[in-house]
Amino acid sequence: MVSFAPGRDHLAPMRAGLVTAAKAVTAALAVVAVALAAAWSAGGIPRPPPVQPVPFSHAHHAGALGLDCRFCHSDAERGPRAGLPATEVCMSCHYPVEVRPEVPALRWVRTARLPDFTYFDHSVHVAAAVDCAACHGAVAEMAQPVPPRPFTMLWCLDCHRQRAVERARLEHCYACHR
Amino acid sequence: MSTGAEIFQPITVQVADIALARRVRRRWWLALALSGAATVAFVATVVWLLATGVGIWGINIPVNWGLAIVNSIWWAGLATAGTLISALLLLVPGQQWRSALNRFAEAMTVLAVAMAGVFPILHLGRPEAVHWMLPLPSTLGVWPQFRSPLTWDVASLLAYLLVSLAFWYVGMIPDLATLRDRAGGARRRRAYNRLALGWRGSALHWARWRQAYRAAALMAVLAATLHSGGAMLFAAGPSAAWHTTGLPPYLLASGVFSGLAVVLLLTLSLRAAFGLGAVITGRHLDIMGRLLLVAGLAFLYGAATLAFGAWYSGDPRQAQFLVERAVGAHAVTTWAAMALMFVPLQALWWRRARRAPAVLAAVALAVVPGVWLDRYVLVLGGLQRDYLPSRWGEYAPTAAEWALFGGTLGAFAFLFLLFVRFLPLVAMFEIREATA
Amino acid sequence: MPAIAEAGALRRREFLRGMAASAATAALAGCGRSPVGAVPYVERPEEVVPGRPLFYATAIPFAGFAQPVLAETHMGRPTKLEGNPDHPVGGGATDAFTQAAVAALYGPERSRRPLRGGVAAAWADFAALAPELAGPGLRVLTGAVGSPTLVRQLTALVEEAGARWHVHEPGLPPPQAGRPSLHPRLDAAGAVVCLDADPLGPGPAQVAHVRAWSAAPRRPLFVAEPTLSPTGAVARRRLAAPAGRVPVLARALAAELGLGQAPPLADDEAAWVAEAVAALAAQPGESLLLAGPTQPGAIRDLALAVNARLGNLGRTLLATEPVLAMPPGGDEFSLAALVEDMRGGRVRALLVLEANPAYTQPAGLDFAAAARRVPWRIHAGLCRDETAALCHWHLPLHHPLEDWSDARAVDGTAGIIQPVTRPLHESVSAHAVLAALLGEPGADPREVVRDTWRRRWDEDDFEARWRRALHDGFVADTGAAPLTLAPPPLPPPEPDEVGGLEAVFRPDPCVWDGRFAAVPWLQELPKPLTTLTWTNVVALGAGLAGRLGVATGDTVEVSAAGAAVAAPAWIMPGQAEASVTLFLGYGRRNGAGVGRGRGYDAYPLRPGPQGWRVAGVRLRRLDGAAAPLPVIQPHQTLAGLDDIVRTVAPGAAVPPPAAAASLYPEWEYPGPAWGMVIDLDRCTGCNACVVACQMENAVPTVGPSEVAKGRALHWLRVDLYYQERPEGLRTYFQPVPCMHCEKAPCEFGCPVNATVHGPEGLNQMVYNRCIGTRTCSSYCPYKVRRFNFRDYAGAMPAAYAPLRNPDVTVRAQGVMEKCTYCTQRIAAARIEARKDNRPIRDGEVRTACQQACPARAIVFGDLADPGSAVARARDDRRHYGLLAHLGTRPRTTYLARTEAR
C-alpha cells in the first residue's frame, strides 16, 4: 500500500483523473453545442434561392410594379393552397394580344414547403388578416424570395398563441395535424 | 478445489487472483463462448427488429404488449435485490455479512436494469423517436406528458441505472486500487489505475469515499420508485386486472423475491467455481435462505391480498379476471407459477436446507422462472380479457420475441462473466475491515 | 448536400452553413417528403380550387341497378363516393359495395389495354373487325341490364342485325316475361313476415329497404329462414327452417288466413306461424308478407295471394313495369340456351359484356367447352377474368367513374352516369363496343347516351334538361310506372320435401357473386354475421356439427349430385339443422387480383343459374388440422355481461349510471363540443359505415394473415354478439368508433402527448408525434385504437395511392391510429365558418359513417347546442354510455335496443 507522506497532495492523482474525465465530457458537449448552434443558425441564414425555370423577379412584380400577391396567387383567398399562377395569367400582361406563343407548363422549384402531415389553409389565414409577409418575408424586396425562417412547429405556435380569443383552438394539434 | 490451504490464504489474494491470475479455466471460456453466441444472436435479432418493426412479434390489438414488457418488468424485478443487499443493509448497522455478496449483487443489478431498459426501447413502434420521452427542448415546442406513468417509468429506470452504476463503481474503487497494486503487467496496472481514479488509500480518500458511498441511501428509494413506476404503468389503466393500488408493492415484493433468488444462484455458482467457501460461508447461505423465505412469504401475502381485493370489490369483471386466471386460458401458467414460486420455497423453513447449497440452488432455480411466469400472466391477463368480449384476443410469442429474451439472458451472462474475470467480485476491503 | 462541398477551397463557416442547410433539408424531406417541384396550369380549368374537392353526381351500376352517388374528386381524381341526398332512392346513403366502387376504379387487377390472343392489340383493330361479326350468328351475353342506352343498343343489335341477347345474373333472380317488378314498402308496413326473404340483406335494393325499415325499426318482424340473414338478425321472432320447409310454412300461413289447406306442422313451427299470422291479420292493408327470390315461384305467388287477401297490394306492396330490361322477342335468353346453341355450332361470334359465365356457371354446364366451338369470342369487362381467358379478344371497359352511360335505380328512376376522371387505362366504353358492332366504330359514348335521351325529350329544351340531369344525378319523374296487380290464382300445393340435408346458396355479403373479389377493402370487410374476412366457409348448425364431430375451421366435404367441394366449416348460430349454407364468390381463378385462389368455389354444386337450393347433400369431415380463419372477432357471445349491449322493454328507460368522480377538472368548451349517438334499434349491421370510414380516412387493408393475428385496421367496427334467450337466438350489432371520452384513459397514458384532448372535445391522435408505446391502446377499455404493426399503407399496391384522401395523413409504420370523428371534415367546416364569421351549423359536419348509413343509426353534432339532433338524441330514454361505470364519460353513446319480450 502507498504510505502516507505529510505535505504531499494525496488527492492530486484522483483530481487529475477527474479533470481528464471533465475535459472529455466538456469536449463532447462542445461538439454537440457547435452542431446545434449551426443547425439553429441555419434558420437565420437564408439558403441560396434555387434555380428556377424562368428568371422571375418578385422584387419587380410585387415591389416595383406593386402587384398584389393575390393577383397571381389567387387561390390564397379561396382554398388551402395559394397556388401558382397559370401561364395564361402571365400571358395576360406579357402578351395582351390575341396571338400568344405556345408555352409549355412551367416547372417551378418550391421554396416554401410544409411536411405532408401539416395542413395549412391559406384562405383562413388571409381571412384572419395575417399578412403574407408574416410567413413569406419581404417578398417585394427579394428577386427570388426564400422563406426567412424554416417553418418549424414552434414558430407556427408562436403566432397561434398570440391570438387570445381563439388560442385554445389554434394551439391544439388538430389545428394543423389530422 | 477447496483445499485447506486456501482457507488460510488472505482474502485479498484469493479474490484478486480471480481477476489477475493468468490461468483462465476452460469452463469460463465455454460459458463465455455460449453467452457470446447468444449475445450475437441478440444483436442480430435487434437489427432485424429495427429494420422491420415490431410486426415481427406476435402482438396485436388487444394484446399490444407482449413478451418485451414481461421481460422488462422481470429484469427490473431482479435488479431490486442487488440494491436491497447493498444499500439497505449498508444503512442498517451490524450487517457486515453483506460484504461477501454485495459487489456481484450490484453488478447483477446494473446488468439486469440495463436489460430491463432495452425492452421498452425495442418495443416502440418508432424507436428512433425514443428521446421524445425525455424533457428535451426542441423546435416542436412539445414536452413529454407528465401525467403519464410511462414518463415516470422511463425516468425512474434511467435514474436507477445511472445511480446503481455509480454506486457499484464507487464501491469498487478501493478494490480496483488493490488490483492495480497486485497486477502483473504495466498495461494492466495502467488500466486498473485509470479505473481506480488514482486511489491511494489515504485517510482523506477514505473520508471522501465514505461520504460518497453513504449517498447510497438514494438507491433504496430508487428501487421503490423503479417498481412503483413500472407497476403504475399497469395500475393506472382501467383494465380490471391491473387497476389496483396493490400492484406497486406486489411488483416490488416479487421483484425482491426473484432478485434474491438470482443473487443466491450467483452466490452458489461463484462459491463453487472459485472455491470461495471461506469468503461466502454457511452463515451467508443461511441468511440468504432466510431472506428468500421472507421475501417469498411477503409476495405470497401480496398475491393473496390482490386476489382477496378482486373478490371483495364485488366488481364482476375483477372477479371474472380471478376466475380467468384460475381456470381460463392461462390456468396452467398461473398454477405453474404458483407451484414454482411457493412450493419448493417451503423447504427453507429448515436450517439444514438453508445451509445445503443443492437445496438452495433448487429453490432459487424454481423461483426465477416462476416469477417470470407470474409476470406473463399479469401482463397478458390484463390485455387478453378486457371489458368488451368482442375485443378478446389471443397472443402467441414469435421466434423473434423468444430470441430477444434468450438474447438478454445471454448478454447478461456474457457481461457478468467479463465482470467476474476482470473486476473484483467481492468487496475485499470490506471483508478485511470486517474481520480486522 | 449542395455543391459547396466540391468547391475545393472550403471555408469553415460556409461548410458549417452548408451542413446545417442540408441537415435541415434532410429533416424536412425526412418527415414530409412533399414534392420539390410545382407545376401550375397553363390554362386553368374553371371551378378547380387546389385543395378543395369537387363533387359530381353520377351513379354506379350494380347488378343492373343504378346506385346514385356524388363522387368527390380532388384535382380530377375521385377519392370517395357519397350517396346522392336528392335522389328518390337512398336519401344520400349507400351500401358497402358502392362505397368500395371507387377503390375498384384504381384496382391493379384492371386490364391496361385491349388484348388479342393474350397479346396487346389496338382498339381500332377490333373496331375494324366488328361490322363483320354483327349478324344472325352474333350472341351477346350480359348481366342484368337496366341502362336505357344499353337496352337501346342491344335492342338495335337484335332487331337490326339479327343478333341474340342472353342475360346471366348469378346473384339475383332474372326478370320474367310478363311479370312486374315488385317493390315492398317497408316504411308503410306495420308488421312484416319474411319467408326466406332478406330485404335488409345485401343486394341492389338494400339501401332503399334499410332506409324504409329504419323509419320505425321496432315494428314486429317475423322471419323464417334456413340461415341467419341481416333481416333475421333484427327480427322479433325468427324461426330457423330449412329452405325446403319454408313452402310448408307458407301454405300453413296462407291456410290460417283462409287460403288453401293447412299442412301439419311441428310445435315450434306452429307457434311461429300463429304469431306471424296474428301480426299480419292485426293490421290488414298495413302488413306485408315477403317470400324470398330464393323460394320457388309458386311460393312467391302464394305470398302475393296472401298479400292480396290482406289488402296489402298497392299499399305495402307496389307493382311497376319491370325496371330491368329483357331481351326483345321473348326468346329464351338464359345462359343454358346460349350454351346449348354454342354446343350446336349455331353461334358464330360471342360477345360477353360484363359477365363472367366461365366462373359463375352452374353445375353441369360446361361453358368453356361449348365456347371453344365459337369462332369469334370477345370479352369486354374491367378485368381479364375466367371468361376473358377463354376469349380471342379482351376489351377492357371503362369503370363507371370513367364512362358515359345511364342506369335506373331500383325504383326505376333513371340517371346519367358521367365520367369524373379521365380513363386510367386504354379502355373503352361498353357503348362504344356495341356501337362498333352496330357499324358506328367511332361513336362517342357521350353522344350515344345523349341520343337515347334526345329521343325521349323535346329537342328545344334538351340541353337544359341534359344539364339538369347531370347536375342532379337523376332524371326527375322517371320512376317505373305503377301497375295494378290482380291477385294471382292460388298455386296448387306441391308435395312436401322429403327430409335429409340440403345446401342453400347465398351470394357472399362482401364479394357478392365474385365480382368484388379483387377489392381488398371488401375482402377484408368482416362478413356481418361471422366477422370472417378474405375467405368463405360452409355454415352448419351446432347440432349437425356435433353429430359429425366437426369444429369451426375443420375441413368438410360437401357433395351433391356427383359434385363435391372441400371447404372450412363454420358453426353458425341460428342455422337450420337440416341446412348447410354455401357462399358464392370465392375460388376465383383469373383476373381477381387479391381475391385469386381464396376460399372455395361453390358454383360447381349449384343446380341452376338461379338455383338457390340443392337437396340430398352429403357432408363429411375431412382429415387434417383445422386452419386458422381470418376472423375479426373470435368471441361472439356477451359472456354474461349485460351492460355492453343494453336492451329495454318498449317505452322503458335505461337507468342512469352512478356519477363517476374524477380528480381532474372539467374541460371547458367555448365552441362546439362534438358527440355521436348510435341507435342500436336501427343498426342492421350492413357495414356501409365501415367501408365509408376506410375510404374517407385512407385506411389500408392488412391482409388475411395479419387479420388472423388480430391486427385489422378498421377504425370503425361493428361488434357482433349472439345470445341464446328463452325466446330464441338474439343477434346484436354494435358499431364501435372511438368514444372520444371526456376523461380519456389514453390521453393520460401517452408519454409524449401524441393523443390529447382537443378544444372541441375530440380525442386527438397526432400520428407524427406518436412513438408507438401503445400505452393508449392498453388503457383503452373499448379497444378502438389500431396500430400500424407494419407499413400497411406502404404495402398497399401503388395503384391505390391516388385513392387516398389528401386531407388525411398517411400513417407510417409504428404509429397508432383511430377514429377522428372525421376531423378533416370538421376542420373544413370550421374554416368555412371562420371565414364567414359564423358558428358551424347543425348538420354541416357529417361523418363518413353517418353519411353512408342507410338506417340513419348514427347522429353526429354539437352536444353544446341543445337544439342539435345529437343533443336531442342524448335526451332519449334509451340513451346510455358504453362502460359508463368506468368514468370515461364517452362522447359516442348509444340508444339501447328495444326488445319486446
Coordinates of N, CA, C and O in Angstrom, one line a residue, chain B residues 51-66 123-127 129-130 132-133 140 142-151 232-239 242 315-317 320 382-383 385-394, chain C residues 632-635 637-639 641 643-644 664 667 706 709-711 717 719-721 734 736 745-753 767-775 777-783 785-787 789-790 812-816 882-883 885-886:
Chain B
A51 N -35.0 -3.1 -38.3 CA -35.2 -2.9 -39.7 C -36.6 -3.1 -40.1 O -37.1 -2.5 -41.1
T52 N -37.3 -4.0 -39.5 CA -38.7 -4.4 -39.9 C -39.8 -3.9 -39.0 O -40.9 -3.9 -39.4
G53 N -39.5 -3.7 -37.8 CA -40.5 -3.2 -36.9 C -41.1 -4.3 -36.0 O -40.9 -5.5 -36.2
V54 N -42.0 -3.9 -35.1 CA -42.5 -4.8 -34.1 C -43.5 -5.7 -34.7 O -44.1 -6.6 -34.0
G55 N -43.8 -5.6 -36.0 CA -44.7 -6.5 -36.7 C -44.2 -7.9 -36.7 O -45.0 -8.9 -36.8
I56 N -42.9 -8.1 -36.4 CA -42.4 -9.5 -36.4 C -42.7 -10.2 -35.1 O -42.4 -11.4 -34.9
W57 N -43.3 -9.4 -34.2 CA -43.7 -10.1 -32.9 C -45.1 -10.6 -33.1 O -45.8 -10.3 -34.1
G58 N -45.6 -11.3 -32.1 CA -47.0 -11.8 -32.1 C -48.0 -10.9 -31.6 O -49.2 -11.2 -31.4
I59 N -47.6 -9.7 -31.2 CA -48.5 -8.7 -30.5 C -49.6 -8.3 -31.5 O -49.4 -8.3 -32.7
N60 N -50.7 -7.8 -31.0 CA -51.8 -7.4 -31.8 C -52.6 -6.4 -31.0 O -52.2 -6.0 -29.9
I61 N -53.8 -6.1 -31.4 CA -54.8 -5.4 -30.6 C -55.8 -6.5 -30.3 O -56.3 -7.1 -31.2
P62 N -56.1 -6.8 -29.0 CA -55.8 -6.1 -27.8 C -54.5 -6.4 -27.1 O -54.1 -5.6 -26.3
V63 N -53.8 -7.4 -27.5 CA -52.6 -7.8 -26.7 C -51.4 -7.0 -27.4 O -50.6 -7.6 -28.1
N64 N -51.4 -5.7 -27.1 CA -50.3 -4.9 -27.8 C -49.0 -4.8 -27.0 O -48.1 -4.2 -27.4
W65 N -49.0 -5.4 -25.8 CA -47.8 -5.5 -25.1 C -47.6 -7.0 -24.9 O -48.5 -7.7 -24.5
G66 N -46.4 -7.5 -25.2 CA -46.2 -8.9 -25.1 C -45.0 -9.3 -24.3 O -44.7 -8.7 -23.2
H123 N -39.5 -2.1 -27.9 CA -40.9 -2.4 -28.2 C -41.6 -1.2 -28.8 O -42.8 -1.3 -29.2
L124 N -40.9 -0.1 -28.9 CA -41.6 1.1 -29.5 C -41.9 0.9 -31.0 O -41.1 0.2 -31.7
G125 N -43.0 1.5 -31.5 CA -43.2 1.5 -32.9 C -42.2 2.3 -33.7 O -41.8 1.9 -34.8
R126 N -41.8 3.4 -33.1 CA -40.8 4.2 -33.7 C -39.6 4.4 -32.8 O -39.5 5.5 -32.1
P127 N -38.7 3.5 -32.6 CA -37.7 3.6 -31.6 C -36.8 4.8 -31.8 O -36.1 5.3 -30.9
A129 N -37.5 7.7 -32.2 CA -38.0 8.9 -31.6 C -38.1 8.7 -30.1 O -38.9 9.4 -29.4
V130 N -37.3 7.8 -29.5 CA -37.5 7.5 -28.1 C -37.1 8.7 -27.2 O -37.7 8.9 -26.1
W132 N -38.2 11.5 -27.4 CA -39.3 12.4 -27.1 C -39.9 12.1 -25.7 O -40.7 12.8 -25.2
M133 N -39.5 11.0 -25.1 CA -40.0 10.7 -23.8 C -39.2 11.5 -22.7 O -39.6 11.5 -21.6
L140 N -40.2 21.7 -31.8 CA -41.6 21.3 -31.8 C -42.4 22.0 -30.8 O -43.6 22.2 -30.9
V142 N -43.0 20.9 -27.9 CA -43.9 19.9 -27.2 C -43.0 19.2 -26.2 O -41.9 18.8 -26.4
W143 N -43.6 19.0 -25.0 CA -42.9 18.3 -23.9 C -43.5 16.9 -23.7 O -44.6 16.6 -24.2
P144 N -42.8 16.1 -22.9 CA -43.4 14.8 -22.5 C -44.7 15.1 -21.7 O -44.9 16.2 -21.3
Q145 N -45.5 14.1 -21.6 CA -46.7 14.2 -20.9 C -46.5 13.8 -19.5 O -46.3 12.6 -19.2
F146 N -46.5 14.7 -18.5 CA -46.0 14.3 -17.2 C -47.1 13.6 -16.4 O -46.8 13.2 -15.3
R147 N -48.3 13.5 -16.9 CA -49.2 12.7 -16.1 C -49.1 11.2 -16.4 O -49.6 10.4 -15.7
S148 N -48.3 10.9 -17.5 CA -48.2 9.5 -17.9 C -47.3 8.7 -17.0 O -46.2 9.1 -16.8
P149 N -47.8 7.6 -16.5 CA -46.9 6.8 -15.7 C -45.6 6.3 -16.5 O -44.6 6.1 -15.9
L150 N -45.8 6.2 -17.8 CA -44.7 5.8 -18.6 C -43.5 6.8 -18.6 O -42.3 6.4 -18.5
T151 N -43.9 8.1 -18.6 CA -42.9 9.1 -18.5 C -42.0 8.9 -17.2 O -40.8 9.0 -17.2
M232 N -47.2 1.3 -11.8 CA -48.2 2.3 -12.1 C -48.6 2.2 -13.6 O -49.7 2.6 -13.9
L233 N -47.6 1.9 -14.4 CA -47.9 1.8 -15.8 C -49.1 0.9 -16.1 O -49.9 1.1 -16.9
F234 N -49.2 -0.2 -15.3 CA -50.3 -1.1 -15.4 C -51.5 -0.6 -14.5 O -52.6 -0.5 -15.0
A235 N -51.2 -0.2 -13.3 CA -52.3 0.1 -12.4 C -53.1 1.3 -12.8 O -54.3 1.4 -12.5
A236 N -52.4 2.2 -13.5 CA -53.1 3.5 -13.8 C -54.2 3.3 -14.9 O -55.1 4.1 -15.0
G237 N -54.0 2.2 -15.7 CA -55.0 2.0 -16.7 C -56.3 1.4 -16.2 O -56.3 0.9 -15.0
P238 N -57.4 1.4 -16.9 CA -58.6 1.0 -16.3 C -58.8 -0.5 -16.4 O -59.8 -1.0 -16.0
S239 N -57.9 -1.3 -17.0 CA -58.0 -2.7 -17.1 C -58.3 -3.3 -15.7 O -57.6 -3.1 -14.7
W242 N -55.6 -4.9 -13.7 CA -54.4 -4.2 -13.2 C -54.8 -3.0 -12.2 O -54.0 -2.5 -11.5
D315 N -66.8 -6.3 -8.0 CA -66.9 -5.9 -9.4 C -66.9 -7.2 -10.2 O -65.9 -8.0 -10.1
P316 N -67.9 -7.4 -11.0 CA -67.9 -8.7 -11.7 C -66.7 -8.9 -12.6 O -66.3 -10.1 -12.8
R317 N -66.2 -7.8 -13.2 CA -65.0 -8.0 -14.1 C -63.8 -8.4 -13.3 O -62.9 -9.1 -13.8
Q320 N -64.2 -11.9 -12.6 CA -64.0 -12.6 -13.8 C -62.5 -12.8 -14.1 O -62.1 -13.9 -14.6
G382 N -54.2 -8.8 -18.3 CA -54.8 -7.5 -18.3 C -55.2 -7.1 -19.7 O -56.1 -6.2 -19.9
L383 N -54.6 -7.7 -20.7 CA -54.9 -7.3 -22.1 C -55.8 -8.3 -22.9 O -56.7 -7.8 -23.6
R385 N -58.2 -10.3 -21.8 CA -59.7 -10.3 -21.5 C -60.0 -9.0 -20.9 O -60.1 -8.8 -19.6
D386 N -60.2 -8.0 -21.8 CA -60.6 -6.7 -21.3 C -62.1 -6.6 -21.2 O -62.8 -7.6 -21.2
Y387 N -62.6 -5.4 -21.2 CA -64.0 -5.2 -20.9 C -65.0 -5.7 -21.9 O -66.0 -6.3 -21.6
L388 N -64.6 -5.5 -23.2 CA -65.6 -5.9 -24.2 C -65.2 -7.3 -24.8 O -64.2 -7.5 -25.3
P389 N -66.1 -8.3 -24.7 CA -65.8 -9.6 -25.2 C -65.5 -9.6 -26.7 O -64.8 -10.4 -27.2
S390 N -66.1 -8.6 -27.4 CA -65.8 -8.5 -28.8 C -64.3 -8.3 -29.1 O -63.8 -8.6 -30.2
R391 N -63.6 -7.8 -28.1 CA -62.2 -7.5 -28.3 C -61.3 -8.5 -27.5 O -60.2 -8.1 -27.2
W392 N -61.8 -9.6 -27.1 CA -61.0 -10.6 -26.5 C -60.1 -11.2 -27.6 O -60.5 -11.5 -28.7
G393 N -58.8 -11.3 -27.3 CA -57.9 -11.8 -28.3 C -56.9 -12.7 -27.7 O -56.8 -13.0 -26.5
E394 N -56.1 -13.3 -28.6 CA -55.1 -14.3 -28.2 C -53.7 -13.7 -28.6 O -53.6 -12.8 -29.3
Chain C
I632 N -62.3 -11.4 -37.6 CA -62.1 -10.2 -36.9 C -62.4 -10.3 -35.5 O -61.7 -9.7 -34.6
Q633 N -63.5 -11.0 -35.2 CA -64.0 -11.0 -33.8 C -64.2 -12.5 -33.4 O -65.3 -13.0 -33.6
P634 N -63.2 -13.1 -32.7 CA -63.4 -14.5 -32.4 C -64.5 -14.8 -31.3 O -65.1 -15.8 -31.4
H635 N -64.7 -13.9 -30.4 CA -65.6 -14.1 -29.3 C -66.9 -13.4 -29.7 O -66.9 -12.2 -29.7
T637 N -70.0 -14.0 -28.1 CA -71.1 -14.0 -27.0 C -70.8 -12.9 -26.1 O -69.7 -12.3 -26.0
L638 N -71.8 -12.5 -25.3 CA -71.7 -11.4 -24.4 C -71.1 -11.9 -23.0 O -70.9 -11.1 -22.1
A639 N -70.7 -13.2 -22.9 CA -70.1 -13.7 -21.7 C -70.8 -13.3 -20.4 O -70.1 -13.0 -19.4
L641 N -72.2 -10.6 -19.7 CA -72.1 -9.2 -19.3 C -73.3 -8.4 -20.0 O -73.4 -8.4 -21.2
D643 N -74.1 -5.2 -19.6 CA -74.0 -3.7 -19.7 C -73.3 -3.3 -21.0 O -72.9 -2.1 -21.1
I644 N -73.2 -4.1 -21.9 CA -72.5 -3.8 -23.2 C -73.5 -3.4 -24.2 O -73.6 -2.3 -24.6
Y664 N -59.7 15.1 -11.9 CA -59.3 16.1 -12.9 C -60.4 17.2 -13.1 O -61.5 16.8 -13.0
W667 N -63.3 19.9 -18.5 CA -62.9 20.6 -19.7 C -63.9 21.7 -19.9 O -65.1 21.6 -19.6
E706 N -52.5 -11.0 -41.3 CA -52.5 -10.0 -40.2 C -53.8 -10.0 -39.5 O -53.9 -9.7 -38.3
K709 N -53.9 -12.5 -37.0 CA -53.2 -12.2 -35.8 C -53.8 -11.2 -35.0 O -53.4 -10.9 -33.9
G710 N -54.9 -10.6 -35.5 CA -55.7 -9.6 -34.7 C -55.2 -8.2 -34.9 O -55.1 -7.4 -34.0
R711 N -54.8 -7.9 -36.2 CA -54.2 -6.6 -36.5 C -55.0 -5.8 -37.5 O -54.5 -4.9 -38.2
R717 N -65.7 -0.4 -36.1 CA -66.0 -1.8 -36.3 C -67.4 -2.0 -35.8 O -68.0 -1.2 -35.1
D719 N -69.4 -4.5 -33.7 CA -69.3 -5.7 -32.9 C -70.6 -6.5 -33.1 O -71.7 -6.0 -33.2
L720 N -70.4 -7.8 -33.0 CA -71.4 -8.8 -33.2 C -71.5 -9.7 -32.0 O -70.5 -10.2 -31.6
Y721 N -72.7 -9.8 -31.5 CA -72.9 -10.6 -30.3 C -74.1 -11.5 -30.5 O -75.2 -11.1 -31.0
Q734 N -73.3 -3.8 -32.8 CA -73.0 -2.5 -32.1 C -71.8 -1.9 -32.8 O -70.6 -2.3 -32.6
V736 N -68.8 0.4 -33.1 CA -67.9 1.0 -32.1 C -66.8 1.8 -32.8 O -65.8 1.3 -33.2
P745 N -58.7 7.6 -20.8 CA -57.5 6.9 -20.2 C -56.3 7.0 -21.2 O -55.2 7.1 -20.7
C746 N -56.6 7.0 -22.5 CA -55.5 7.0 -23.4 C -54.7 8.3 -23.3 O -53.5 8.3 -23.4
E747 N -55.4 9.4 -23.1 CA -54.7 10.7 -23.1 C -53.8 10.8 -21.9 O -52.7 11.4 -21.9
F748 N -54.3 10.1 -20.8 CA -53.5 10.1 -19.6 C -52.3 9.2 -19.7 O -51.2 9.5 -19.1
G749 N -52.4 8.2 -20.5 CA -51.3 7.2 -20.6 C -50.2 7.6 -21.5 O -49.0 7.2 -21.3
C750 N -50.5 8.4 -22.6 CA -49.4 8.6 -23.6 C -48.3 9.4 -23.0 O -48.5 10.5 -22.5
P751 N -47.0 9.0 -23.1 CA -45.9 9.7 -22.5 C -45.5 10.9 -23.3 O -44.7 11.7 -22.8
V752 N -45.9 11.0 -24.6 CA -45.3 12.0 -25.5 C -46.4 13.0 -26.0 O -46.1 13.8 -26.9
N753 N -47.5 13.0 -25.4 CA -48.6 13.9 -25.8 C -49.0 13.7 -27.2 O -49.3 14.6 -27.9
Y767 N -50.4 11.6 -35.3 CA -49.6 10.5 -35.8 C -48.1 10.9 -35.8 O -47.3 10.1 -35.5
N768 N -47.8 12.1 -36.2 CA -46.4 12.5 -36.3 C -45.7 12.6 -35.0 O -44.5 12.8 -34.9
R769 N -46.5 12.6 -33.9 CA -45.9 12.7 -32.6 C -45.8 11.3 -31.9 O -45.0 11.1 -31.0
C770 N -46.6 10.4 -32.4 CA -46.7 9.0 -31.8 C -45.3 8.3 -32.0 O -44.8 8.3 -33.1
I771 N -44.9 7.7 -30.9 CA -43.7 6.9 -31.0 C -44.0 5.4 -30.8 O -43.1 4.5 -30.9
G772 N -45.3 5.1 -30.6 CA -45.7 3.7 -30.6 C -45.4 2.9 -29.3 O -45.0 1.8 -29.3
T773 N -45.7 3.6 -28.2 CA -45.6 2.8 -26.9 C -46.8 1.9 -26.7 O -46.8 1.0 -25.9
R774 N -47.9 2.3 -27.4 CA -49.2 1.5 -27.3 C -49.8 1.5 -26.0 O -50.7 0.8 -25.7
T775 N -49.3 2.4 -25.1 CA -50.0 2.5 -23.8 C -51.4 2.9 -23.9 O -52.3 2.4 -23.2
S777 N -53.5 2.2 -26.2 CA -54.4 1.1 -26.5 C -54.6 0.1 -25.3 O -55.6 -0.4 -25.1
S778 N -53.5 0.0 -24.5 CA -53.6 -0.9 -23.3 C -54.6 -0.3 -22.4 O -55.3 -1.0 -21.7
Y779 N -54.7 1.1 -22.4 CA -55.6 1.7 -21.4 C -57.0 1.9 -22.0 O -57.9 2.2 -21.2
C780 N -57.2 1.7 -23.3 CA -58.5 1.9 -23.9 C -59.4 0.8 -23.5 O -59.2 -0.3 -24.0
P781 N -60.5 1.0 -22.7 CA -61.3 -0.1 -22.4 C -62.2 -0.6 -23.6 O -62.8 -1.6 -23.6
Y782 N -62.3 0.3 -24.6 CA -63.1 0.0 -25.8 C -62.3 -0.7 -26.9 O -62.8 -1.2 -27.8
K783 N -61.0 -0.6 -26.7 CA -60.0 -1.2 -27.7 C -60.4 -0.7 -29.1 O -60.5 -1.5 -30.0
R785 N -58.4 1.5 -30.7 CA -57.2 2.0 -31.3 C -56.6 0.9 -32.2 O -56.7 -0.2 -31.9
R786 N -56.0 1.4 -33.3 CA -55.4 0.5 -34.2 C -54.0 0.8 -34.4 O -53.6 2.0 -34.4
F787 N -53.1 -0.2 -34.5 CA -51.7 0.1 -34.6 C -51.1 -0.4 -35.9 O -51.5 -1.4 -36.4
F789 N -48.6 -2.1 -37.1 CA -47.6 -3.1 -36.7 C -46.6 -3.2 -37.9 O -45.4 -3.5 -37.6
R790 N -47.0 -3.0 -39.1 CA -46.2 -3.0 -40.2 C -46.5 -1.8 -41.1 O -47.4 -1.0 -40.7
A812 N -47.6 6.2 -40.9 CA -46.4 5.4 -41.0 C -46.4 4.1 -40.2 O -47.3 4.0 -39.3
Q813 N -45.5 3.3 -40.4 CA -45.3 2.1 -39.5 C -45.0 2.6 -38.1 O -44.3 3.6 -37.9
G814 N -45.6 1.9 -37.2 CA -45.2 2.1 -35.8 C -46.0 3.2 -35.1 O -45.6 3.6 -34.0
V815 N -47.0 3.7 -35.7 CA -47.9 4.7 -35.0 C -49.3 4.1 -34.8 O -49.8 3.3 -35.6
M816 N -49.9 4.7 -33.8 CA -51.3 4.3 -33.5 C -52.2 5.2 -34.4 O -51.9 6.3 -34.7
L882 N -71.4 3.4 -23.2 CA -70.8 2.1 -23.1 C -69.8 2.1 -21.9 O -68.9 3.0 -21.9
L883 N -69.9 1.1 -21.0 CA -69.0 1.0 -19.9 C -68.9 2.3 -19.1 O -67.8 2.8 -18.6
H885 N -69.7 3.1 -16.2 CA -69.3 3.0 -14.8 C -67.8 3.2 -14.6 O -67.3 3.4 -13.5
L886 N -67.0 3.1 -15.8 CA -65.6 3.3 -15.6 C -65.3 4.8 -15.5 O -64.1 5.2 -15.2

